[in-house]
Amino acid sequence: MAAEVHFDEGEVKPSAGGDESVGETEEKPSTTTERHISIQSRIEDLEALVDLNGAGRKSCPLCPEEKFKSCYSHKLRRHLQNLHWKVYVEFQGQRMCICHLPCRTLKPSPSSEQSGPRAVAHYHCVVCSGTIARKTDMIGHLKRHSNKGETQASYSLDPDQDQNQNQDQGPALCGRTLEILKELGTNVQLMPNHNTPQKSDTYFNRKMKTNRQLVFCSLAALAEERSPLECLDAFGATGIMGLQWAKHLRSAVRVTITDVSDTCVNMIRENCQLNQIRVAPWTGTESGSESVSGTGPGAGPGAAEGRSLTTVEVNKMDANVIMHLRPFDYIHLDPFGSAVHFLDAAFRNVRNLGIVSVTSTDTGALYAKTPHVTLRHYGAALVRTEYYKELAARTVLDAVARAAARCSKGVEVLLSVALEHFVLVVVRVLRGPSQADESVRRLRRLVHCQWCEERLFLKQGTSIDDTLPCSCHGTLPGKTAVVLGPLWSGPLFHSGFLRRMLKAALKHSMDDVQPLLKTLLCESECTPLKNPPLCPPALTNQVECGVVIKTPQSSEEPGADSAGKRRNPEDVGPLIKKLKPDTTQEHPPFYYSIHRHSIRGMNMPKLNKFLQYLCEAGFRVSRTHFDPTGVRTNADLNQFTAVLSKYSSPTCTKPGPDQD
């Protein structure tokens, strides 16, 4: 019956009688309205509102008679061009000219002597037919329409054609022009507002491609240990992350994508059909393997031919609710802004030795631009330092460890990345109060010198001035040291897990993220090697949390001898205990910027050369992904500057007039 509401001009409405037709029209009115005369596509269309070729005086169609009196054609043409058309606002080919008709009136103020309301100049919105007084406000009003995906005008030149198009696209996508993007072999449909910062409105950020690939590699590394894995993408939006998991890992994962927005859920189902993936809603059990007829590609010709790759469960549910209801092996949290509101629910039901990955995009708070927001969300005091990105990662890990400890769980940090747009941390969950206590003991405060930027984690029972090795507090007036945190003081990476992530990146041809993973691997081992070996020596990096990770067996497997034969388990046990201290060797915390500590009047050595000089001096050293000019080393600031000054050369100066 809804299709009978829209008719072309001049078409006779089919009805049994006049009364029945009128009743139907009042109950289901047409969505198309008449366009205001101030909205035109060309200046010729605006001039066509008045017969400018005729003789005599003519009135302006957009001004009342008391504002602009009738005049001849040449003067009226200049009036339309210079007043109405010159200040138009354009939106999708339609120009909204300024209107002076009494469509919008302003109530008189109590202090004014005006008796009645007066008309004000305004614009008519092409989308909602509302009136806006100022041009800048009209531009912002149209941007809000575009952000919500409301790009279709409230009128239509061909209502019948629009109705047929809306029926083909479905109720969720009607009136919206979609864009198809392909990433990692996965196609997703994007709405016109996909680049707006609203996670509940199918938000898609192209700059987060690195984040999505890192999360995928971490899941692929976990899938090598055990399968199938129950995985949750708690904030689906377009669903691209969960679809990539299902399309490439297939039977190794059981993917659940959830979102609170109806638009997002409908878009995820459309993207599943686009990638030939079946959609299965939650049936109350841990795995929903039956697809719903008519909702996914199971109802299309592709499913009839048996071309569907796997099944993805799509739910419209709040992230906290679904994480309380069901256990998962892998949970990824990527809300818009801070993720601290979802950490308690994430650690409530995550399985033992499972993984929780958290992406935080509130870089303003984490990068110490808004310290009051940092204190409100994370309970940590931060200042802007040269190592502010690592401070951000340790601040998020502090919140993650405390949330896990409230559920009597500990964490082992596998990956920490802080780039321009996000902070990503990946942790492994270890059940038990003893593991929780061990994680809480790693939460400490940091003493930072505001003058020389020396830093050191504060130990229990130690005063601030006695902690820092620098002498700034004794030679400079005032307070030079501040206490930051609390922060995570443990390691930020696990080299064995990063090595398996690098293998997954090579396997799935992720060329963009491979250089970053190599840098992270060198940083975790604190080595200046540019291309670290993929295969670890002997048993190194095969033991995590005292548990031997199941990996493909090779001649270098922990339980195999030089001939490739399996050893007796009693012979392997002492070897694991012997090599465990080497595998848990932590990398040095924080890094120094070579530009920040350069000596005035001296030329610094090249960064790679400087790394070599530090290695020759007996220090552990590596580059860091946090800062392209940063150096991670176990040397303190005095030792760092001493090596830097030793290998710096004086700046060349021009000879004086008396020097030849």
XYZ file of C-alpha atoms in Angstrom:
660
model
C 0.000 0.000 0.000
C 2.946 2.371 0.632
C 3.858 2.260 -3.049
C 0.455 3.673 -3.978
C 1.177 6.926 -2.153
C 3.757 8.261 -4.646
C 2.551 9.246 -8.093
C 3.875 11.246 -10.961
C 2.318 14.576 -11.740
C -0.807 14.147 -13.811
C -1.169 10.418 -12.986
C -4.598 9.324 -11.795
C -4.620 7.665 -8.356
C -6.161 4.188 -8.505
C -8.908 3.933 -5.961
C -12.345 2.440 -5.630
C -13.864 5.701 -4.554
C -12.988 9.255 -3.689
C -13.462 8.880 0.082
C -11.291 5.756 0.295
C -8.524 7.453 -1.654
C -8.549 10.484 0.616
C -8.501 8.351 3.731
C -5.530 6.376 2.509
C -3.624 9.542 1.656
C -4.154 11.037 5.112
C -3.071 7.851 6.851
C 0.119 7.373 4.790
C 1.174 10.743 3.403
C 3.803 11.117 0.764
C 7.359 11.768 1.887
C 7.884 14.281 -0.933
C 7.119 17.966 -0.394
C 7.081 20.976 -2.680
C 10.417 22.679 -3.146
C 10.654 26.274 -1.962
C 11.126 28.840 -4.707
C 14.408 30.052 -3.142
C 16.050 26.669 -3.934
C 17.199 26.638 -7.544
C 19.916 24.919 -9.567
C 20.882 27.797 -11.887
C 20.597 31.561 -11.987
C 18.381 31.189 -15.062
C 15.891 29.193 -12.999
C 15.781 31.947 -10.397
C 15.221 34.609 -13.047
C 12.527 32.462 -14.642
C 10.341 33.023 -11.554
C 9.608 36.479 -13.007
C 9.007 37.399 -16.624
C 11.984 39.717 -17.056
C 11.384 40.085 -20.772
C 8.011 41.706 -20.324
C 7.323 45.408 -20.006
C 6.327 47.249 -16.876
C 7.300 47.068 -13.234
C 7.696 43.708 -11.539
C 8.007 42.561 -7.918
C 10.800 40.390 -6.484
C 9.554 36.838 -5.816
C 11.785 36.522 -2.690
C 11.165 39.922 -1.100
C 7.962 41.499 0.264
C 6.669 44.671 -1.324
C 7.534 46.831 1.672
C 11.198 45.727 1.505
C 11.742 45.915 -2.260
C 9.298 47.875 -4.368
C 8.361 46.924 -7.890
C 10.878 47.988 -10.508
C 11.798 47.448 -14.125
C 13.409 44.260 -15.449
C 17.047 45.422 -15.623
C 17.010 46.570 -11.991
C 15.208 43.437 -10.807
C 17.774 41.234 -12.578
C 20.648 42.981 -10.752
C 18.708 42.637 -7.505
C 18.285 38.878 -7.938
C 21.924 38.383 -8.878
C 23.588 40.628 -6.278
C 21.332 40.040 -3.281
C 19.751 36.599 -3.528
C 22.047 34.544 -5.793
C 25.396 35.942 -4.651
C 25.121 34.553 -1.100
C 23.657 31.138 -1.884
C 24.556 27.910 -0.041
C 25.149 24.902 -2.273
C 24.322 21.320 -1.374
C 24.453 18.475 -3.895
C 23.916 20.720 -6.909
C 21.059 22.722 -5.354
C 21.553 26.403 -4.478
C 19.663 27.767 -1.490
C 19.288 31.517 -2.055
C 18.554 33.951 0.720
C 14.871 34.612 1.245
C 13.252 37.772 2.679
C 9.681 36.557 2.655
C 7.859 36.355 6.023
C 8.582 32.615 6.337
C 10.684 33.184 9.457
C 9.757 35.835 11.990
C 11.605 37.114 15.025
C 9.702 37.811 18.213
C 10.255 41.300 19.587
C 12.266 41.613 22.777
C 10.585 43.069 25.887
C 12.867 46.122 25.811
C 12.127 47.008 22.182
C 9.333 49.316 21.104
C 8.300 47.067 18.201
C 4.736 45.867 18.562
C 4.659 42.749 16.359
C 7.118 40.165 15.023
C 9.409 41.172 12.208
C 10.580 39.093 9.260
C 14.298 38.212 9.036
C 16.388 37.016 6.118
C 16.849 33.257 6.101
C 17.643 30.145 4.077
C 15.377 27.166 3.411
C 17.059 23.799 4.030
C 16.970 21.531 1.000
C 16.826 18.423 3.211
C 14.399 19.153 6.034
C 12.728 22.358 4.716
C 13.696 24.188 7.900
C 14.657 27.859 7.986
C 18.096 29.034 9.139
C 18.956 32.702 9.551
C 22.741 32.834 9.047
C 24.817 31.416 6.224
C 27.420 29.877 8.550
C 24.669 28.241 10.592
C 23.149 26.876 7.389
C 26.477 25.327 6.388
C 26.789 23.668 9.784
C 23.177 22.515 9.597
C 23.833 20.799 6.263
C 26.987 19.162 7.639
C 24.965 17.623 10.443
C 22.534 16.256 7.869
C 25.449 14.776 5.947
C 26.951 13.242 9.092
C 23.666 11.503 9.807
C 23.497 10.225 6.248
C 20.528 12.415 5.376
C 21.702 13.479 1.955
C 18.409 13.087 0.097
C 16.313 16.215 -0.345
C 12.864 16.405 1.188
C 11.446 16.841 -2.312
C 11.903 14.658 -5.400
C 11.699 15.416 -9.088
C 10.586 11.845 -9.803
C 8.851 10.350 -6.739
C 7.944 7.106 -8.486
C 11.550 6.456 -9.433
C 12.740 7.230 -5.899
C 10.208 4.828 -4.417
C 11.333 1.966 -6.643
C 14.948 2.650 -5.807
C 14.217 2.665 -2.070
C 12.415 -0.666 -2.319
C 15.443 -2.225 -4.008
C 17.921 -0.905 -1.444
C 15.927 -1.803 1.640
C 14.752 0.356 4.542
C 18.198 0.829 6.092
C 19.910 2.089 2.954
C 17.175 4.062 1.238
C 18.176 7.447 -0.049
C 21.906 6.905 0.552
C 24.690 6.604 -1.945
C 27.031 3.805 -0.893
C 30.736 3.435 -1.539
C 32.432 0.021 -1.711
C 35.927 -0.235 -0.230
C 38.201 -3.256 -0.352
C 40.736 -3.908 2.391
C 42.636 -7.156 2.915
C 40.417 -8.918 0.393
C 37.241 -7.866 2.220
C 34.616 -5.623 0.627
C 32.552 -3.267 2.766
C 29.865 -0.762 1.892
C 30.379 2.713 3.314
C 27.755 5.363 3.801
C 28.395 9.020 2.965
C 29.026 9.750 6.652
C 31.596 6.972 7.140
C 34.385 9.422 7.982
C 32.502 11.117 10.819
C 33.614 10.341 14.389
C 30.486 8.458 15.411
C 30.983 4.779 16.133
C 27.232 4.162 16.321
C 26.707 5.545 12.790
C 28.753 3.093 10.685
C 31.971 4.968 11.415
C 34.915 3.877 9.284
C 38.384 5.403 9.555
C 40.796 4.665 6.743
C 43.730 5.755 8.930
C 43.057 2.840 11.307
C 44.143 0.259 8.757
C 47.336 -0.412 10.716
C 45.294 -1.006 13.844
C 43.032 -3.505 12.087
C 46.000 -5.415 10.694
C 47.728 -5.591 14.087
C 44.560 -6.925 15.695
C 44.192 -9.488 12.904
C 47.774 -10.691 13.355
C 47.284 -11.059 17.109
C 44.181 -13.183 16.537
C 45.996 -15.286 13.926
C 48.827 -15.881 16.407
C 46.336 -17.028 19.042
C 44.622 -19.309 16.510
C 47.913 -21.204 16.126
C 47.726 -22.204 19.786
C 44.170 -23.537 19.861
C 41.051 -23.499 17.730
C 38.235 -22.859 17.195
C 38.228 -19.531 18.992
C 35.168 -17.604 20.123
C 35.935 -14.045 18.956
C 34.021 -10.851 19.607
C 34.155 -7.563 17.742
C 32.260 -5.525 20.315
C 31.869 -2.388 18.184
C 31.115 -3.579 14.689
C 30.254 -0.331 12.847
C 30.761 -1.510 9.241
C 31.859 -4.970 10.458
C 35.089 -4.930 8.454
C 37.261 -6.231 11.292
C 35.090 -9.244 12.099
C 34.602 -10.005 8.407
C 38.361 -10.058 7.883
C 38.723 -12.530 10.733
C 36.056 -14.832 9.337
C 37.166 -14.588 5.708
C 40.855 -15.366 6.254
C 40.894 -17.560 9.391
C 37.691 -19.422 8.469
C 37.117 -22.518 10.622
C 39.733 -21.476 13.189
C 37.439 -18.741 14.547
C 33.780 -18.249 15.368
C 33.181 -14.553 14.932
C 30.518 -12.520 16.718
C 29.933 -8.908 15.666
C 27.713 -6.685 17.759
C 26.590 -3.079 17.746
C 23.850 -1.034 19.357
C 22.779 0.770 16.178
C 20.156 -0.638 13.827
C 21.891 1.073 10.924
C 25.180 -0.608 11.776
C 23.595 -4.032 12.153
C 21.858 -3.741 8.779
C 25.074 -2.536 7.178
C 27.028 -5.468 8.667
C 24.525 -7.927 7.223
C 24.785 -6.269 3.824
C 28.575 -6.513 4.015
C 28.322 -10.191 4.953
C 26.260 -10.796 1.843
C 28.782 -8.823 -0.203
C 31.570 -11.143 0.994
C 29.516 -14.364 0.667
C 29.432 -14.955 4.421
C 26.378 -16.372 6.114
C 24.711 -14.462 8.944
C 23.610 -16.301 12.066
C 21.934 -14.495 14.987
C 22.500 -15.556 18.567
C 20.200 -18.399 19.516
C 21.056 -18.451 23.217
C 23.849 -21.019 22.888
C 27.563 -20.425 22.619
C 27.686 -20.975 18.889
C 25.000 -20.075 16.405
C 25.596 -22.209 13.354
C 22.198 -21.897 11.696
C 21.672 -18.967 9.382
C 18.461 -17.006 9.199
C 16.584 -17.477 5.977
C 16.315 -14.331 3.969
C 18.751 -12.227 6.058
C 22.098 -13.220 4.625
C 23.602 -14.718 1.552
C 22.035 -18.007 2.519
C 18.962 -16.749 0.712
C 20.836 -15.661 -2.388
C 22.079 -17.581 -5.379
C 25.629 -17.624 -4.021
C 24.599 -19.748 -1.055
C 22.657 -22.102 -3.263
C 25.839 -22.876 -5.108
C 27.691 -23.516 -1.841
C 30.065 -20.595 -2.209
C 29.650 -19.168 1.324
C 32.947 -19.134 3.187
C 31.912 -19.211 6.847
C 29.293 -18.011 9.307
C 29.321 -14.757 11.269
C 26.995 -14.055 14.149
C 25.539 -10.537 14.044
C 23.747 -9.155 17.121
C 22.173 -5.856 18.077
C 23.287 -5.681 21.672
C 25.266 -3.471 23.999
C 28.901 -4.504 24.341
C 28.739 -4.732 28.144
C 25.665 -6.949 27.980
C 27.019 -9.509 25.528
C 30.365 -9.743 27.340
C 28.500 -10.482 30.588
C 26.311 -13.113 28.932
C 28.886 -15.160 27.004
C 32.504 -16.276 27.378
C 35.005 -15.497 24.631
C 38.586 -16.435 23.800
C 39.344 -13.155 22.027
C 37.699 -9.788 22.677
C 38.466 -6.606 20.798
C 37.289 -3.270 22.174
C 37.396 -0.290 19.839
C 34.872 2.316 21.023
C 35.006 5.919 19.992
C 37.185 7.471 22.700
C 38.111 5.745 25.940
C 37.482 2.046 26.547
C 37.601 2.144 30.364
C 33.813 1.774 30.601
C 33.946 -1.687 28.993
C 36.988 -3.233 30.694
C 35.151 -4.729 33.675
C 32.697 -6.562 31.424
C 35.502 -7.720 29.112
C 37.446 -9.436 31.900
C 34.346 -10.882 33.525
C 33.873 -13.780 31.101
C 37.053 -13.999 29.064
C 38.518 -17.492 29.142
C 41.833 -18.418 30.724
C 44.816 -17.686 28.445
C 42.467 -15.688 26.240
C 43.357 -12.310 24.774
C 41.788 -8.889 25.206
C 42.834 -6.159 22.781
C 41.907 -2.560 23.554
C 42.068 0.371 21.131
C 41.826 3.828 22.697
C 41.349 6.839 20.452
C 41.105 9.493 23.171
C 44.595 10.730 22.332
C 43.841 14.150 23.772
C 43.655 12.660 27.260
C 46.358 10.023 26.827
C 48.879 12.376 25.225
C 48.557 14.826 28.157
C 46.757 17.524 26.164
C 43.834 17.492 28.618
C 45.226 16.306 31.989
C 41.898 16.770 33.782
C 40.239 14.282 31.409
C 43.105 11.836 31.981
C 42.592 12.088 35.734
C 38.845 11.602 35.358
C 38.978 8.556 33.061
C 42.182 6.792 34.099
C 42.930 8.218 37.548
C 46.484 9.053 36.432
C 48.462 12.296 36.489
C 50.337 12.989 33.249
C 52.422 15.830 31.847
C 53.767 16.349 28.360
C 57.175 14.669 28.074
C 59.466 13.475 25.308
C 58.198 9.923 25.886
C 54.502 10.856 26.093
C 53.399 8.063 23.747
C 54.874 5.372 25.949
C 53.270 7.073 28.938
C 49.938 6.751 27.117
C 50.422 3.018 26.535
C 51.408 2.427 30.165
C 48.406 4.459 31.346
C 45.999 2.262 29.373
C 47.741 -0.863 30.650
C 47.314 0.389 34.206
C 43.547 0.628 33.675
C 43.503 -2.807 32.001
C 45.470 -4.469 34.806
C 43.259 -2.971 37.502
C 40.088 -4.083 35.719
C 41.474 -7.614 35.413
C 42.528 -7.645 39.072
C 38.980 -6.774 40.146
C 37.930 -10.042 38.494
C 40.829 -11.951 40.163
C 42.749 -12.170 36.913
C 46.232 -11.148 35.913
C 47.537 -9.938 32.578
C 50.622 -10.511 30.482
C 51.291 -7.730 28.002
C 51.869 -9.017 24.477
C 51.788 -5.824 22.430
C 51.624 -2.070 23.005
C 51.463 0.391 20.120
C 50.922 4.150 20.296
C 50.697 5.979 16.996
C 49.223 9.278 15.907
C 45.548 8.306 16.003
C 45.265 5.469 18.530
C 46.790 3.485 21.372
C 46.520 -0.308 21.051
C 47.318 -2.774 23.838
C 46.984 -6.564 23.620
C 47.110 -8.610 26.826
C 46.802 -12.282 27.687
C 44.488 -13.107 30.582
C 45.789 -15.300 33.428
C 43.216 -16.529 35.914
C 43.871 -16.679 39.627
C 44.342 -14.240 42.526
C 48.090 -14.855 42.594
C 48.351 -13.749 38.966
C 46.233 -10.699 39.783
C 48.494 -9.777 42.705
C 51.556 -10.120 40.502
C 50.049 -7.736 37.958
C 49.065 -5.198 40.603
C 52.615 -5.181 41.956
C 53.760 -3.900 38.577
C 51.650 -0.738 38.911
C 53.906 2.027 40.168
C 54.301 5.763 40.069
C 56.943 7.488 37.996
C 59.299 10.270 39.094
C 60.021 12.657 36.235
C 62.486 15.555 36.205
C 60.962 18.510 34.399
C 64.363 20.032 33.648
C 66.486 17.230 32.163
C 63.598 14.707 31.631
C 65.304 11.933 33.583
C 62.767 9.407 34.795
C 62.613 6.428 37.146
C 59.863 4.286 38.643
C 59.330 5.086 42.302
C 60.067 2.279 44.726
C 58.279 1.751 47.995
C 59.692 3.811 50.874
C 61.919 6.011 48.660
C 61.725 9.795 48.612
C 61.391 11.632 45.322
C 64.696 13.517 45.474
C 66.685 10.394 46.339
C 65.202 8.428 43.425
C 66.441 10.349 40.378
C 70.147 10.008 39.538
C 70.295 13.580 38.201
C 71.407 16.521 40.366
C 68.802 19.009 39.153
C 67.001 19.107 42.508
C 70.199 20.289 44.236
C 71.499 22.771 41.674
C 68.276 24.385 40.451
C 65.769 26.362 42.511
C 62.206 25.275 42.956
C 60.548 21.919 42.416
C 62.121 20.030 39.537
C 60.582 16.557 39.961
C 56.942 15.546 39.609
C 55.207 12.259 40.328
C 53.239 10.772 37.428
C 50.976 7.796 37.222
C 50.166 5.246 38.421
C 51.528 3.415 35.384
C 52.306 -0.104 34.230
C 55.997 -0.697 34.989
C 56.341 -4.105 33.332
C 57.347 -4.942 29.752
C 55.296 -3.659 26.849
C 56.013 -6.471 24.365
C 56.461 -10.221 24.157
C 59.000 -11.167 21.536
C 57.661 -14.693 20.997
C 54.151 -13.453 20.335
C 55.433 -10.684 18.058
C 57.389 -13.236 16.065
C 54.229 -15.250 15.455
C 52.393 -12.049 14.494
C 55.103 -11.309 11.942
C 54.676 -14.787 10.485
C 50.932 -14.179 10.176
C 51.584 -10.868 8.422
C 53.868 -12.595 5.945
C 51.359 -15.385 5.400
C 48.463 -13.029 4.639
C 50.571 -10.552 2.606
C 50.193 -7.583 4.938
C 53.006 -5.509 3.514
C 51.978 -2.303 5.292
C 52.331 -3.634 8.821
C 55.442 -5.779 8.391
C 57.981 -2.936 8.934
C 56.178 -1.943 12.122
C 56.197 -5.513 13.432
C 59.930 -5.815 12.708
C 60.547 -2.601 14.644
C 58.439 -3.898 17.530
C 60.332 -7.195 17.537
C 63.684 -5.404 17.695
C 62.329 -3.146 20.409
C 61.088 -6.082 22.491
C 64.500 -7.757 22.335
C 66.313 -4.405 22.580
C 68.501 -5.108 19.586
C 69.458 -2.703 16.784
C 68.986 -5.342 14.063
C 66.878 -4.080 11.171
C 65.695 -7.545 10.061
C 65.377 -9.870 13.066
C 65.274 -13.611 12.350
C 61.843 -15.214 12.321
C 62.994 -18.478 13.904
C 64.015 -18.161 17.578
C 67.156 -19.948 18.778
C 66.538 -23.137 20.747
C 63.712 -22.680 23.251
C 63.689 -18.888 23.340
C 60.253 -17.217 23.087
C 58.411 -20.554 23.139
C 57.461 -20.325 26.811
C 54.789 -17.822 27.805
C 53.631 -17.540 31.407
C 55.269 -20.886 32.166
C 53.166 -22.548 29.460
C 54.672 -24.112 26.357
C 52.741 -22.720 23.379
C 51.675 -25.281 20.790
C 53.403 -24.386 17.505
C 54.146 -26.381 14.343
C 56.813 -28.961 15.172
C 60.272 -28.479 13.637
C 63.819 -29.575 14.270
C 64.210 -26.583 16.611
C 61.110 -27.407 18.656
C 61.623 -27.388 22.437
C 60.885 -31.081 22.742
C 63.042 -32.224 19.801
C 66.721 -33.032 19.628
C 69.173 -32.242 16.840
C 67.960 -35.252 14.833
C 64.360 -34.054 14.955
C 63.180 -36.828 17.318
C 60.810 -36.110 20.172
C 62.489 -35.958 23.569
C 61.230 -37.451 26.773
C 59.049 -34.973 28.723
C 61.210 -35.516 31.820
C 64.230 -34.289 29.830
C 62.408 -31.211 28.550
C 61.285 -29.941 31.971
C 64.734 -28.922 33.304
C 65.509 -27.235 30.003
C 62.378 -25.076 30.285
C 63.281 -24.037 33.820
C 66.809 -23.240 32.715
C 65.755 -21.017 29.825
C 62.812 -19.307 31.525
C 64.881 -16.391 32.941
C 66.126 -15.596 29.420
C 62.618 -15.547 27.982
C 61.356 -13.162 30.686
C 64.218 -10.702 30.294
C 62.497 -7.347 30.178
C 63.390 -4.572 27.810
C 64.418 -1.214 29.323
C 61.522 1.125 30.109
C 61.200 4.377 28.189
C 63.486 5.948 25.640
C 65.479 9.114 24.971
C 65.122 11.424 21.989
C 68.483 12.095 20.387
C 67.302 15.529 19.221
C 66.035 16.497 22.671
C 69.426 15.809 24.300
C 71.669 17.096 21.514
C 74.518 19.386 22.480
C 74.430 22.949 21.254
C 77.147 23.757 18.764
C 77.833 20.083 18.022
C 76.829 17.890 15.106
C 75.194 14.664 16.246
C 76.187 11.343 14.691
C 73.707 9.472 12.536
C 71.139 7.544 14.521
C 72.271 4.099 13.361
C 75.891 5.011 14.097
C 74.907 6.225 17.543
C 73.158 2.917 18.236
C 76.375 1.142 17.329
C 78.380 3.375 19.679
C 76.022 2.581 22.564
C 76.340 -1.148 21.847
C 80.133 -0.857 21.877
C 79.883 0.877 25.242
C 78.130 -2.223 26.642
C 74.503 -1.032 26.732
C 71.383 -2.660 25.381
C 69.917 -0.456 22.683
C 67.238 -0.408 20.011
C 65.049 1.985 18.097
C 61.444 2.527 19.118
C 58.216 2.861 17.169
C 57.002 5.525 19.600
C 59.452 8.108 18.238
C 61.497 7.923 15.003
C 64.323 9.801 16.765
C 64.024 7.839 20.021
C 66.548 5.363 21.412
C 65.510 2.687 23.915
C 68.451 1.767 26.128
C 69.268 0.653 29.662
C 71.759 3.502 30.017
C 70.699 6.397 32.234
C 70.616 9.965 30.994
C 74.168 10.827 32.118
C 75.604 7.809 30.296
C 73.452 8.553 27.248
C 74.640 12.155 26.987
C 78.242 11.137 27.644
C 78.297 8.785 24.642
C 76.444 11.378 22.559
C 78.938 14.136 23.370
C 81.904 11.822 22.784
C 80.931 11.090 19.192
C 79.545 14.541 18.316
C 81.717 16.831 16.209
C 81.925 20.621 16.503
C 79.862 22.647 14.082
C 81.902 24.093 11.215
C 82.231 27.860 11.459
C 83.352 30.328 8.852
C 86.903 31.685 9.349
C 87.313 35.243 10.570
C 88.698 38.121 8.511
C 92.161 37.671 10.062
C 92.210 33.887 9.365
C 93.381 32.574 6.021
